[in-house]
XYZ file of C-alpha atoms in Angstrom:
734
model
C 0.027 0.012 0.094
C 1.164 3.515 -0.681
C 2.706 5.332 2.411
C 3.206 8.871 3.258
C 6.671 10.362 3.685
C 7.762 13.929 3.221
C 10.782 15.353 4.812
C 13.008 18.645 4.491
C 16.566 19.170 5.641
C 19.288 21.625 5.014
C 22.582 20.578 3.500
C 25.092 22.649 5.331
C 28.975 23.178 5.131
C 29.157 23.192 8.892
C 28.422 19.394 8.643
C 31.077 18.853 6.026
C 28.581 18.581 3.203
C 29.013 19.672 -0.392
C 26.255 20.718 -2.900
C 28.231 19.342 -5.620
C 28.749 15.998 -3.883
C 25.091 15.850 -3.056
C 24.001 16.405 -6.661
C 26.400 13.901 -7.838
C 25.086 11.323 -5.519
C 21.478 12.008 -6.099
C 21.857 11.960 -9.967
C 24.189 9.094 -10.128
C 26.728 11.203 -12.186
C 30.286 12.388 -11.919
C 30.742 16.095 -11.056
C 33.744 18.242 -10.075
C 33.793 20.624 -7.122
C 35.718 23.564 -8.163
C 36.012 25.249 -4.741
C 37.558 22.090 -3.192
C 39.077 20.768 -6.493
C 37.510 17.422 -5.687
C 35.796 15.117 -7.983
C 32.717 13.079 -6.988
C 31.970 10.092 -9.146
C 28.760 8.133 -8.429
C 28.013 7.130 -12.102
C 28.103 3.463 -11.023
C 25.138 4.064 -8.490
C 22.038 2.117 -9.399
C 18.354 2.798 -8.847
C 18.269 6.310 -10.243
C 15.164 6.310 -12.583
C 15.121 9.981 -13.661
C 17.007 13.189 -13.270
C 16.385 16.796 -14.406
C 16.826 20.268 -13.356
C 13.817 22.512 -13.338
C 14.444 26.329 -13.775
C 12.015 29.244 -12.860
C 11.400 31.959 -15.215
C 14.354 34.407 -15.727
C 16.968 31.752 -14.485
C 20.296 31.741 -16.555
C 20.233 28.774 -19.156
C 23.693 27.714 -17.881
C 22.120 26.241 -14.686
C 20.644 23.534 -16.819
C 24.131 21.935 -16.399
C 24.114 20.371 -13.084
C 27.993 20.878 -12.384
C 27.540 24.605 -13.451
C 24.540 25.073 -11.231
C 25.941 23.617 -7.905
C 29.398 24.974 -8.249
C 27.934 28.388 -8.682
C 26.008 27.642 -5.372
C 29.142 26.636 -3.672
C 31.134 29.793 -4.849
C 28.297 32.053 -3.822
C 28.615 30.894 -0.013
C 31.560 32.222 1.901
C 30.955 31.251 5.405
C 32.512 28.114 6.849
C 29.038 27.098 8.261
C 27.081 28.136 5.318
C 23.686 26.597 4.429
C 23.924 25.526 0.734
C 20.656 24.106 -0.218
C 17.422 22.654 1.050
C 16.548 18.908 0.211
C 13.025 17.519 0.148
C 12.429 13.918 -0.068
C 9.053 12.244 -0.617
C 7.840 8.804 -1.025
C 6.166 7.987 -4.398
C 3.264 5.425 -4.535
C 4.644 1.937 -5.662
C 1.182 1.369 -7.134
C 2.009 3.662 -9.948
C 4.057 2.958 -13.071
C 7.616 4.640 -13.255
C 6.265 7.063 -15.889
C 3.179 8.036 -13.896
C 5.341 8.462 -10.632
C 7.646 10.637 -12.663
C 4.987 12.893 -13.957
C 3.510 13.105 -10.512
C 6.766 14.146 -8.883
C 7.466 16.722 -11.767
C 4.183 18.452 -11.555
C 4.311 18.776 -7.856
C 7.840 20.325 -7.948
C 7.178 22.583 -10.727
C 3.930 23.902 -9.074
C 5.178 24.194 -5.398
C 8.846 25.048 -5.789
C 9.725 26.300 -9.309
C 6.728 28.604 -9.353
C 8.034 30.268 -6.326
C 11.294 31.020 -7.915
C 13.291 28.053 -6.700
C 15.892 26.286 -8.774
C 15.003 22.650 -8.437
C 17.147 19.442 -9.034
C 14.680 16.576 -9.141
C 15.888 12.948 -9.011
C 13.920 9.796 -8.583
C 15.178 6.766 -7.032
C 13.859 3.223 -6.548
C 15.687 1.003 -3.939
C 14.485 -2.112 -2.028
C 12.867 -1.409 1.303
C 13.270 -3.365 4.456
C 10.150 -5.201 3.603
C 11.854 -6.467 0.487
C 9.783 -4.425 -1.928
C 10.445 -1.492 -4.315
C 10.823 1.824 -2.585
C 10.265 4.675 -5.036
C 11.014 8.144 -3.840
C 12.137 11.514 -5.045
C 14.936 13.808 -3.965
C 14.609 17.468 -4.731
C 17.590 19.827 -4.033
C 16.597 23.435 -3.829
C 18.670 26.399 -4.139
C 18.213 28.801 -1.114
C 18.668 32.130 -3.046
C 16.358 34.188 -5.238
C 17.144 33.980 -8.988
C 18.279 37.046 -11.118
C 18.895 37.217 -14.867
C 22.712 37.407 -13.846
C 22.610 34.672 -11.284
C 21.767 34.238 -7.697
C 20.714 37.183 -5.399
C 19.603 37.354 -1.726
C 18.595 34.403 0.427
C 14.796 33.982 0.333
C 14.168 33.899 4.209
C 10.402 33.305 3.749
C 11.102 29.895 2.260
C 12.221 28.771 5.725
C 8.974 29.250 7.418
C 7.328 26.287 9.158
C 3.846 27.095 7.713
C 5.217 26.820 4.231
C 6.622 23.324 5.021
C 3.394 22.347 6.448
C 1.671 23.578 3.328
C 3.924 21.493 1.225
C 3.157 18.402 3.238
C -0.532 18.740 2.923
C -0.211 19.772 -0.778
C 1.779 16.684 -1.535
C -0.928 14.278 -0.013
C -3.671 16.154 -2.021
C -1.570 16.043 -5.190
C -0.988 12.210 -4.885
C -4.670 11.345 -3.864
C -6.053 13.214 -6.715
C -3.767 11.315 -9.065
C -4.531 7.921 -7.435
C -8.145 8.505 -7.757
C -7.711 9.319 -11.507
C -5.867 6.121 -12.023
C -8.531 4.129 -10.298
C -6.738 3.107 -7.174
C -8.695 2.802 -3.933
C -5.795 3.888 -1.785
C -4.999 7.144 -0.144
C -2.249 8.902 1.858
C -2.468 11.193 4.840
C -0.160 14.069 5.540
C -1.151 14.285 9.260
C 0.750 12.742 12.134
C -0.524 9.518 13.337
C -1.737 11.226 16.444
C -3.901 13.583 14.385
C -5.288 10.698 12.396
C -6.439 9.208 15.794
C -3.801 6.306 15.453
C -1.971 5.762 18.809
C 1.407 4.914 17.373
C 4.595 6.844 17.423
C 5.968 8.045 14.057
C 8.843 6.057 12.684
C 11.699 7.656 10.704
C 13.516 5.729 8.219
C 17.021 4.314 8.531
C 19.293 6.072 6.173
C 21.982 4.625 4.054
C 24.760 5.399 6.487
C 23.034 3.937 9.427
C 22.312 0.828 7.385
C 25.985 0.372 6.181
C 27.043 0.804 9.971
C 24.682 -1.777 10.949
C 25.872 -4.115 8.335
C 29.537 -3.620 9.513
C 28.462 -4.424 13.012
C 28.860 -0.687 14.292
C 25.982 0.446 16.479
C 24.101 3.308 14.751
C 22.192 5.709 17.102
C 19.519 6.325 14.633
C 18.980 2.550 14.091
C 18.738 1.931 17.791
C 16.173 4.856 18.022
C 14.106 3.204 15.117
C 14.075 -0.208 16.811
C 13.103 1.484 20.111
C 10.060 3.130 18.499
C 9.158 -0.018 16.569
C 9.392 -2.040 19.899
C 7.235 0.445 21.770
C 4.642 0.566 18.820
C 4.641 -3.297 18.946
C 3.920 -3.332 22.540
C 0.964 -0.765 22.032
C -0.385 -2.982 19.178
C -0.106 -6.106 21.293
C -2.342 -4.400 23.887
C -4.827 -3.265 21.335
C -4.594 -5.218 18.008
C -7.674 -3.397 16.851
C -5.520 -0.285 16.436
C -3.532 -2.066 13.750
C -6.570 -2.812 11.807
C -7.815 0.713 12.156
C -4.311 1.932 10.797
C -4.527 -0.585 7.901
C -7.744 0.482 6.824
C -7.223 4.302 7.310
C -6.018 4.716 3.641
C -7.362 1.646 1.794
C -10.523 -0.372 2.281
C -9.118 -3.956 2.228
C -5.640 -5.618 2.601
C -3.948 -8.899 1.988
C -2.022 -11.045 4.427
C 1.193 -9.566 2.777
C -0.112 -5.973 3.591
C -0.679 -7.094 7.133
C 2.754 -8.858 7.291
C 4.425 -5.530 5.983
C 2.745 -3.328 8.608
C 3.538 -5.610 11.499
C 7.126 -5.909 10.239
C 7.411 -2.034 10.292
C 5.975 -1.633 13.666
C 7.746 -4.485 15.656
C 11.244 -5.253 16.535
C 12.554 -8.750 16.162
C 10.971 -12.025 15.005
C 9.447 -12.828 18.505
C 7.443 -9.517 18.686
C 6.482 -9.859 15.052
C 5.105 -13.403 15.448
C 3.149 -12.494 18.563
C 1.624 -9.436 17.090
C 0.887 -11.245 13.734
C -1.000 -13.878 15.596
C -2.986 -11.540 17.725
C -4.075 -9.573 14.815
C -5.207 -12.644 12.899
C -7.112 -13.857 15.969
C -8.646 -10.444 16.623
C -12.490 -10.272 16.628
C -12.124 -6.930 14.935
C -10.686 -8.661 11.801
C -13.166 -9.386 9.159
C -12.047 -11.949 6.270
C -13.673 -11.264 2.889
C -12.614 -14.467 1.100
C -10.296 -14.609 -1.938
C -9.875 -12.040 -4.712
C -9.585 -12.700 -8.417
C -5.981 -13.562 -7.898
C -6.490 -16.028 -5.050
C -5.239 -13.696 -2.411
C -7.163 -13.673 0.973
C -8.530 -10.260 1.643
C -9.469 -8.539 4.865
C -11.204 -5.442 6.373
C -11.772 -4.100 9.815
C -14.974 -4.475 11.827
C -14.739 -0.692 12.324
C -15.037 -0.231 8.467
C -17.873 -2.517 8.337
C -19.475 -0.565 11.127
C -18.949 2.581 8.944
C -20.676 0.610 5.973
C -23.684 -0.353 8.262
C -23.939 3.277 9.352
C -23.994 4.402 5.829
C -26.780 1.966 4.989
C -28.900 2.883 8.075
C -28.757 6.384 6.974
C -29.724 5.393 3.335
C -32.783 3.314 4.648
C -33.925 6.443 6.741
C -33.439 8.731 3.734
C -35.300 6.325 1.429
C -38.287 5.882 3.783
C -38.908 9.913 3.840
C -41.957 10.669 1.940
C -40.554 14.067 0.914
C -39.838 15.960 -2.305
C -42.774 14.593 -4.286
C -43.751 16.653 -7.302
C -47.038 18.414 -8.285
C -48.674 19.201 -11.345
C -46.864 22.412 -11.537
C -43.498 20.754 -11.520
C -44.636 18.313 -14.060
C -45.509 21.154 -16.503
C -42.000 22.682 -15.902
C -40.493 19.142 -16.774
C -42.528 18.849 -19.966
C -41.711 22.458 -20.989
C -37.882 21.640 -20.372
C -38.256 18.571 -22.412
C -39.719 20.433 -25.258
C -36.933 22.962 -25.061
C -34.420 20.408 -25.671
C -35.269 20.100 -29.295
C -35.326 16.248 -29.427
C -37.657 14.088 -27.402
C -36.213 11.991 -24.470
C -36.046 8.225 -24.755
C -38.231 5.850 -22.978
C -35.445 5.086 -20.388
C -34.777 8.807 -19.853
C -38.374 9.477 -19.299
C -38.671 6.643 -16.828
C -35.300 7.930 -15.071
C -36.827 11.435 -14.632
C -39.906 9.975 -13.155
C -38.033 7.829 -10.751
C -35.842 10.583 -9.341
C -38.951 12.939 -8.985
C -40.896 10.320 -7.111
C -41.422 10.798 -3.344
C -38.633 9.745 -1.193
C -35.270 11.390 -0.310
C -32.950 8.664 -1.879
C -32.923 7.782 -5.654
C -30.346 6.414 -8.100
C -29.740 6.181 -11.741
C -27.184 3.965 -13.574
C -26.305 4.192 -17.270
C -23.546 3.741 -19.751
C -21.502 6.420 -21.070
C -23.496 8.614 -23.524
C -26.836 7.487 -22.409
C -28.097 10.968 -21.620
C -28.108 10.794 -17.800
C -27.221 14.535 -17.573
C -30.049 15.394 -20.007
C -32.656 13.545 -17.887
C -31.322 15.293 -14.837
C -31.742 18.712 -16.426
C -35.492 17.876 -16.919
C -35.594 16.652 -13.126
C -33.922 19.979 -12.132
C -36.570 22.152 -13.906
C -39.250 20.157 -12.116
C -37.415 20.562 -8.772
C -36.897 24.317 -9.133
C -40.459 24.775 -10.025
C -41.376 23.342 -6.774
C -39.035 25.711 -5.074
C -36.258 23.307 -4.367
C -32.602 24.332 -4.564
C -30.669 21.781 -6.741
C -26.787 21.263 -5.811
C -24.682 19.028 -7.839
C -21.437 17.300 -6.564
C -18.715 14.987 -7.825
C -15.235 13.858 -6.804
C -13.485 15.668 -9.444
C -13.917 19.295 -10.671
C -14.142 18.484 -14.289
C -16.822 15.774 -13.471
C -18.554 18.495 -11.602
C -18.391 20.864 -14.615
C -19.623 18.268 -16.903
C -22.549 17.633 -14.754
C -23.309 21.357 -14.608
C -22.980 21.814 -18.358
C -25.153 18.863 -19.167
C -27.946 19.387 -16.631
C -27.787 23.042 -15.751
C -27.320 22.011 -12.075
C -24.864 24.294 -10.157
C -22.038 21.782 -9.080
C -18.985 21.497 -7.133
C -16.683 18.874 -5.682
C -17.667 16.717 -2.643
C -14.422 17.964 -0.886
C -15.591 21.403 -1.396
C -19.023 20.820 0.115
C -17.620 18.959 3.140
C -15.224 21.773 3.664
C -18.047 24.259 3.651
C -20.130 22.051 5.993
C -17.173 21.696 8.415
C -17.251 25.476 8.674
C -21.000 25.784 9.056
C -21.682 26.932 5.539
C -23.970 25.718 2.651
C -25.573 23.009 4.886
C -28.287 20.931 3.216
C -31.913 21.671 4.208
C -35.377 20.374 3.508
C -35.347 22.489 0.507
C -32.446 21.060 -1.189
C -31.744 18.318 -3.615
C -28.275 16.929 -3.855
C -27.251 15.180 -6.980
C -24.075 13.126 -6.909
C -22.425 12.304 -10.195
C -19.950 9.369 -10.727
C -21.124 8.034 -7.386
C -19.523 4.605 -7.934
C -16.251 6.360 -7.319
C -17.086 7.607 -3.621
C -15.709 5.705 -0.784
C -17.614 4.266 2.156
C -16.522 6.521 4.818
C -17.317 9.911 2.448
C -20.654 8.361 1.268
C -21.691 7.849 5.013
C -20.861 11.545 5.862
C -22.664 12.892 2.977
C -25.876 10.699 3.400
C -25.768 11.555 7.156
C -25.548 15.376 6.283
C -28.470 15.037 3.978
C -30.476 13.054 6.611
C -29.829 15.733 9.226
C -30.926 18.514 6.891
C -33.832 16.562 5.307
C -32.557 16.893 1.828
C -32.950 14.455 -1.073
C -30.086 12.590 -2.499
C -29.857 11.449 -6.081
C -26.944 9.243 -6.962
C -25.877 8.851 -10.642
C -23.193 6.357 -11.661
C -21.866 4.251 -14.651
C -22.148 0.328 -14.609
C -18.394 0.189 -15.542
C -17.612 1.420 -12.060
C -19.884 -1.171 -10.407
C -17.522 -4.160 -10.575
C -17.582 -6.948 -8.044
C -18.350 -5.369 -4.658
C -15.755 -4.204 -2.255
C -15.853 -2.687 1.108
C -15.044 0.742 -0.260
C -17.641 0.791 -3.113
C -20.913 1.798 -1.363
C -22.808 2.839 -4.616
C -23.157 -0.797 -5.788
C -24.671 -1.746 -2.394
C -27.010 1.243 -2.232
C -28.264 0.417 -5.749
C -28.813 -3.284 -4.818
C -30.302 -2.340 -1.482
C -32.741 0.450 -2.666
C -32.930 -0.218 -6.508
C -32.140 2.237 -9.295
C -33.452 3.105 -12.818
C -31.234 1.974 -15.469
C -30.395 3.799 -18.892
C -28.929 1.403 -21.505
C -29.695 3.207 -24.629
C -26.561 4.890 -25.996
C -27.515 8.253 -27.370
C -24.147 10.033 -27.733
C -23.056 8.541 -30.859
C -25.088 9.136 -34.047
C -24.194 5.875 -35.785
C -25.896 2.556 -34.678
C -22.608 0.515 -34.951
C -20.807 2.970 -32.853
C -23.499 2.916 -30.164
C -23.252 -0.871 -30.144
C -19.539 -0.503 -29.676
C -19.923 1.729 -26.651
C -22.236 -0.835 -25.058
C -19.657 -3.488 -25.791
C -16.887 -1.374 -24.264
C -19.205 -0.707 -21.152
C -19.782 -4.375 -20.551
C -16.191 -5.635 -20.993
C -16.454 -6.900 -24.602
C -13.628 -4.546 -25.488
C -12.234 -6.721 -28.206
C -15.479 -6.883 -30.157
C -15.635 -3.114 -29.825
C -12.249 -2.523 -31.323
C -13.047 -5.124 -34.203
C -16.012 -2.718 -35.014
C -13.860 0.318 -35.338
C -11.048 -1.493 -36.979
C -13.676 -2.592 -39.630
C -14.715 1.130 -40.160
C -11.065 1.945 -40.941
C -10.774 3.924 -37.554
C -7.667 2.101 -36.156
C -4.382 2.419 -37.666
C -0.787 1.319 -36.605
C 2.471 3.198 -37.292
C 6.175 2.239 -37.028
C 6.668 4.567 -34.176
C 4.490 6.368 -31.507
C 5.910 9.641 -32.880
C 4.337 8.843 -36.217
C 1.106 7.816 -34.747
C 1.008 11.195 -32.799
C 1.853 13.181 -35.887
C -0.758 11.403 -37.921
C -3.413 12.128 -35.242
C -2.664 15.708 -35.342
C -2.941 15.534 -39.165
C -6.407 13.992 -38.615
C -7.469 16.699 -36.289
C -6.123 19.810 -38.395
C -8.010 18.243 -41.458
C -11.247 18.499 -39.669
C -10.242 21.811 -38.056
C -9.967 23.330 -41.448
C -13.422 21.730 -42.739
C -15.335 22.285 -39.680
C -13.769 24.852 -37.414
C -16.991 25.190 -35.203
C -17.031 21.461 -34.342
C -15.710 20.293 -31.029
C -12.551 18.097 -30.982
C -9.992 16.625 -28.670
C -6.701 14.673 -28.872
C -6.512 12.101 -26.214
C -3.577 10.148 -24.607
C -2.932 8.151 -21.507
C 0.307 9.912 -20.243
C 0.942 13.570 -19.650
C 4.083 13.168 -21.689
C 2.118 12.164 -24.793
C -0.362 14.966 -24.194
C 2.292 17.679 -23.909
C 3.668 16.430 -27.148
C 0.297 16.450 -28.786
C -0.223 19.936 -27.619
C 3.063 20.967 -29.077
C 2.468 19.358 -32.551
C -1.121 21.034 -32.618
C 0.440 24.412 -32.006
C 3.064 23.923 -34.687
C 0.551 22.852 -37.124
C -1.793 25.748 -36.425
C 1.216 28.082 -36.446
C 2.282 26.806 -39.910
C -1.321 27.416 -41.218
C -1.130 31.079 -39.738
C -3.922 30.462 -37.316
C -2.183 31.821 -34.106
C -1.306 35.474 -33.205
C 2.022 36.352 -31.999
C 3.680 33.983 -29.287
C 3.876 35.530 -25.740
C 5.677 33.877 -22.875
C 3.288 33.494 -19.915
C 4.339 32.230 -16.495
C 2.092 29.473 -15.273
C 2.155 27.218 -12.252
C 3.833 24.667 -14.555
C 6.466 26.950 -15.658
C 6.717 29.228 -18.603
C 4.416 28.338 -21.412
C 4.073 30.176 -24.874
C 0.535 31.292 -25.718
C -1.072 33.211 -28.554
C -4.454 34.480 -29.420
C -6.442 31.710 -31.123
C -4.768 28.981 -28.807
C -6.884 26.324 -27.058
C -6.423 26.557 -23.259
C -7.445 24.386 -20.424
C -8.031 25.589 -16.901
C -6.338 23.499 -14.216
C -7.549 24.761 -10.895
C -11.216 25.327 -9.501
C -11.738 28.965 -9.223
C -15.320 29.888 -8.083
C -14.850 33.762 -8.598
C -14.097 32.941 -12.299
C -16.708 30.191 -12.618
C -13.968 27.712 -13.867
C -12.943 24.204 -12.821
C -9.942 21.964 -13.291
C -10.565 20.812 -16.905
C -12.501 23.864 -18.223
C -11.700 24.534 -21.905
C -11.789 27.651 -23.938
C -10.200 29.618 -26.742
C -7.738 32.480 -26.011
C -9.086 35.592 -27.730
C -6.789 38.280 -26.322
C -3.454 38.262 -24.676
C -1.989 41.444 -23.019
C 0.949 42.086 -20.850
C -0.886 41.405 -17.752
C -4.524 40.162 -18.693
C -5.847 37.307 -20.766
C -9.205 37.085 -22.316
C -10.718 33.525 -22.944
C -13.966 32.541 -24.674
C -15.162 29.388 -22.734
C -16.629 26.526 -24.670
C -20.077 27.357 -22.748
C -20.114 30.791 -24.371
C -18.890 32.933 -21.526
C -16.119 35.363 -21.892
C -13.563 35.711 -19.109
C -10.997 38.531 -18.531
C -8.579 38.021 -15.682
C -5.174 39.285 -14.531
C -2.504 36.710 -15.313
C -1.033 37.121 -11.734
C -4.465 36.210 -10.208
C -4.867 32.885 -12.175
C -1.898 31.091 -13.725
C -3.046 27.602 -13.588
C -3.327 27.242 -17.324
C -2.105 24.842 -20.053
C -2.718 24.203 -23.876
C -5.980 22.622 -24.357
C -5.737 20.768 -27.688
C -5.071 17.449 -26.057
C -5.793 15.887 -22.574
C -5.282 12.700 -20.622
C -8.109 10.142 -20.942
C -8.798 10.435 -17.343
C -9.229 14.289 -17.438
C -11.977 13.831 -20.170
C -13.916 11.313 -18.417
C -17.553 12.548 -18.531
C -16.806 15.019 -21.329
C -18.401 14.936 -24.823
C -16.943 16.164 -28.232
C -17.758 15.911 -31.854
C -14.628 13.866 -32.748
C -11.927 12.370 -30.572
C -8.387 11.267 -31.720
C -7.008 8.619 -29.545
C -3.395 7.843 -29.056
C -3.397 4.096 -27.782
C -0.264 2.861 -25.830
C 0.347 -0.231 -23.576
C -0.665 1.869 -20.682
C -4.201 1.652 -21.544
C -6.580 -0.826 -19.889
C -10.088 -1.880 -20.344
C -11.542 1.236 -18.243
C -9.143 3.862 -20.071
C -10.385 2.257 -23.390
C -14.093 2.560 -22.541
C -13.643 6.211 -21.598
C -11.497 7.204 -24.592
C -13.567 5.462 -27.122
C -16.880 6.793 -25.827
C -16.276 10.532 -25.738
C -17.312 11.364 -29.392
C -20.730 12.164 -31.054
C -19.633 11.586 -34.801
C -16.278 9.670 -34.994
C -13.180 8.702 -33.216
C -9.773 7.714 -34.715
C -7.307 5.511 -32.827
C -3.627 5.395 -33.872
C -0.711 3.600 -32.210
C 2.915 2.860 -32.677
C 4.353 -0.668 -33.280
C 7.424 0.177 -31.219
C 4.791 0.193 -28.354
C 2.217 -2.357 -29.513
C 3.499 -4.698 -32.113
C 0.227 -5.873 -33.755
C -3.289 -5.146 -33.634
C -3.874 -8.295 -31.630
C -1.508 -6.920 -28.954
C -3.268 -3.781 -29.000
C -6.689 -5.378 -28.440
C -5.386 -7.623 -25.746
C -3.849 -4.470 -23.907
C -7.111 -2.396 -24.258
C -9.148 -5.297 -22.921
C -7.140 -6.150 -19.788
C -8.398 -5.243 -16.385
C -5.969 -3.473 -14.262
C -8.345 -2.609 -11.521
C -7.294 -3.580 -8.069
C -8.583 -6.980 -7.176
C -11.921 -7.079 -5.632
C -12.858 -9.043 -2.618
C -16.178 -10.829 -2.211
C -19.250 -9.055 -1.124
C -19.825 -8.261 2.545
C -23.438 -7.198 2.971
C -23.167 -7.726 6.668
C -20.767 -8.855 9.356
C -19.895 -12.471 8.873
C -20.563 -14.790 11.962
C -17.494 -15.696 13.980
């Protein structure tokens, strides 16, 4: 399971350290310290996966050379006890692929450090932890001085604040958890101390390489001794209260295996005897709930505390479902019929039934449907009816872009669930009897959060309408409450795909939604919509050529280039701009400082907003076209027709919007989609990518990545979801 680790320290000359030596070691390279005339050669060091230097705007280009950068840092400090640089170290989730982990670290470093004006030397390592498993982590060396055009200036004292460090710690947890959710992992990390999390264990620091080498040579290490003392004390605590171990294990993941348990016990005990005793006590604990074997034959467990949370959620749902409130009258019926007439096309039979279902009396309702079945359109009709009755309708989803898509498709003002809970905790925006809360992508909400939301609705007397996709309703796990709520209270199902205009494409979407991915791929291949190229680069260029051809023919149509990795998205964006520039469709380029570093924009560029900002009415994923670019202001025409003018200093979370990751576009609809396939894609990503379009989609791939169409089909059809455990509708008898 993913762990949280984020630490900061100063590399100082007073302790005999050298910034050049530290950089050479972190990057596994050979560097020469000009001040001491000493070479440092770590080029044989293994386990370094990635190295790069990230420079803020205005930094001299010479600092892109690691040796030049850190020698300049050394020469700039005269004192014998000088502080040379700061080092940040953080653990990366081992559940992520190396590419995803690298992109995760780079985005965080650019946003939190480089944007503040810091020079950052990022190095990603992966060694083997004491539990015998890979331990990916990042080292970030940060210069302490401000950057000027000619070199380093004064030391930035405000970078040393404790509040800033705490902000970084929390921001890292939020950054990781957002990406884990995008990648469909049911695990989370927590930046809070164990005490603040309510876990009665002492925090344990890691044993560094020097301490480990001392131990191996038989010399006592004070740090290693301290580590073992803390582990021993934690082991004693857990032996007295084994339930605390289960609480800790299920704090950031819903279920765990025997191997997860063994790793946890190993970390929090000292020696074989204590390990064996605690391991046996936990396995014998009445708080341990076995769930049976998962798809890979591994026995999985959860905690009774989590089951209690599940049961509390179900009880809250029962009480909501029994409330005879929010029934509609003839007035709201007329409003619903008027909204349907205004749509310009009739609702399908299933959509009409879904509207009737959510408008019926009762404070709990659910709708499930495939991608493109018109769930949001049906909710828009229901919204008109609720508003006619005087109810306030509030939309919510886990992600900002999902909330925006719900708002765009239904007219329901929407925000993230985290934003709602944040407001509730501060006694703002609480739900009342006059409210209807619509939760989109409800299948992605975890047990504890769903419980909190349902209990908040119950306290206020509000109605809750949950909307989800069957693809998100796999075999039940303790952390997937939507499936349980649907089976307990029923739901209206919409299976008629309406987004695609051609019958064969609608059939393909149904096949993608029900796991028949290979059959769907065969349909698109037969229609000439799948092409292989010698290299991935050729595939990218061909996709952009497809995109540009339609851009010329139908400039008013909506289009999007899709890829799995951010690196591919960045290259597609670059190629798209290059093509538009050659066609004379962009204004003069202008450098713009963004949260991810300097980007070049021009009037005519497609842009994507990357941060929710209620004052502007944008969310993470909002798209628009740049219409004017001044020295201090930007003007953007959003795809919903609104025009925004804002100061670049007030909002800098922007990127080019020609291409996006598949995860970012979940829930979006465009006329045409252009998909770059890669071996990263699985069944879920394929379903999302191949169901975004109304008119057409084109998929291309490189044979250097996927050798044949058969290999492409196998990759796109595989399931990489975490293994699901057997259903637990109630506590098993013991």
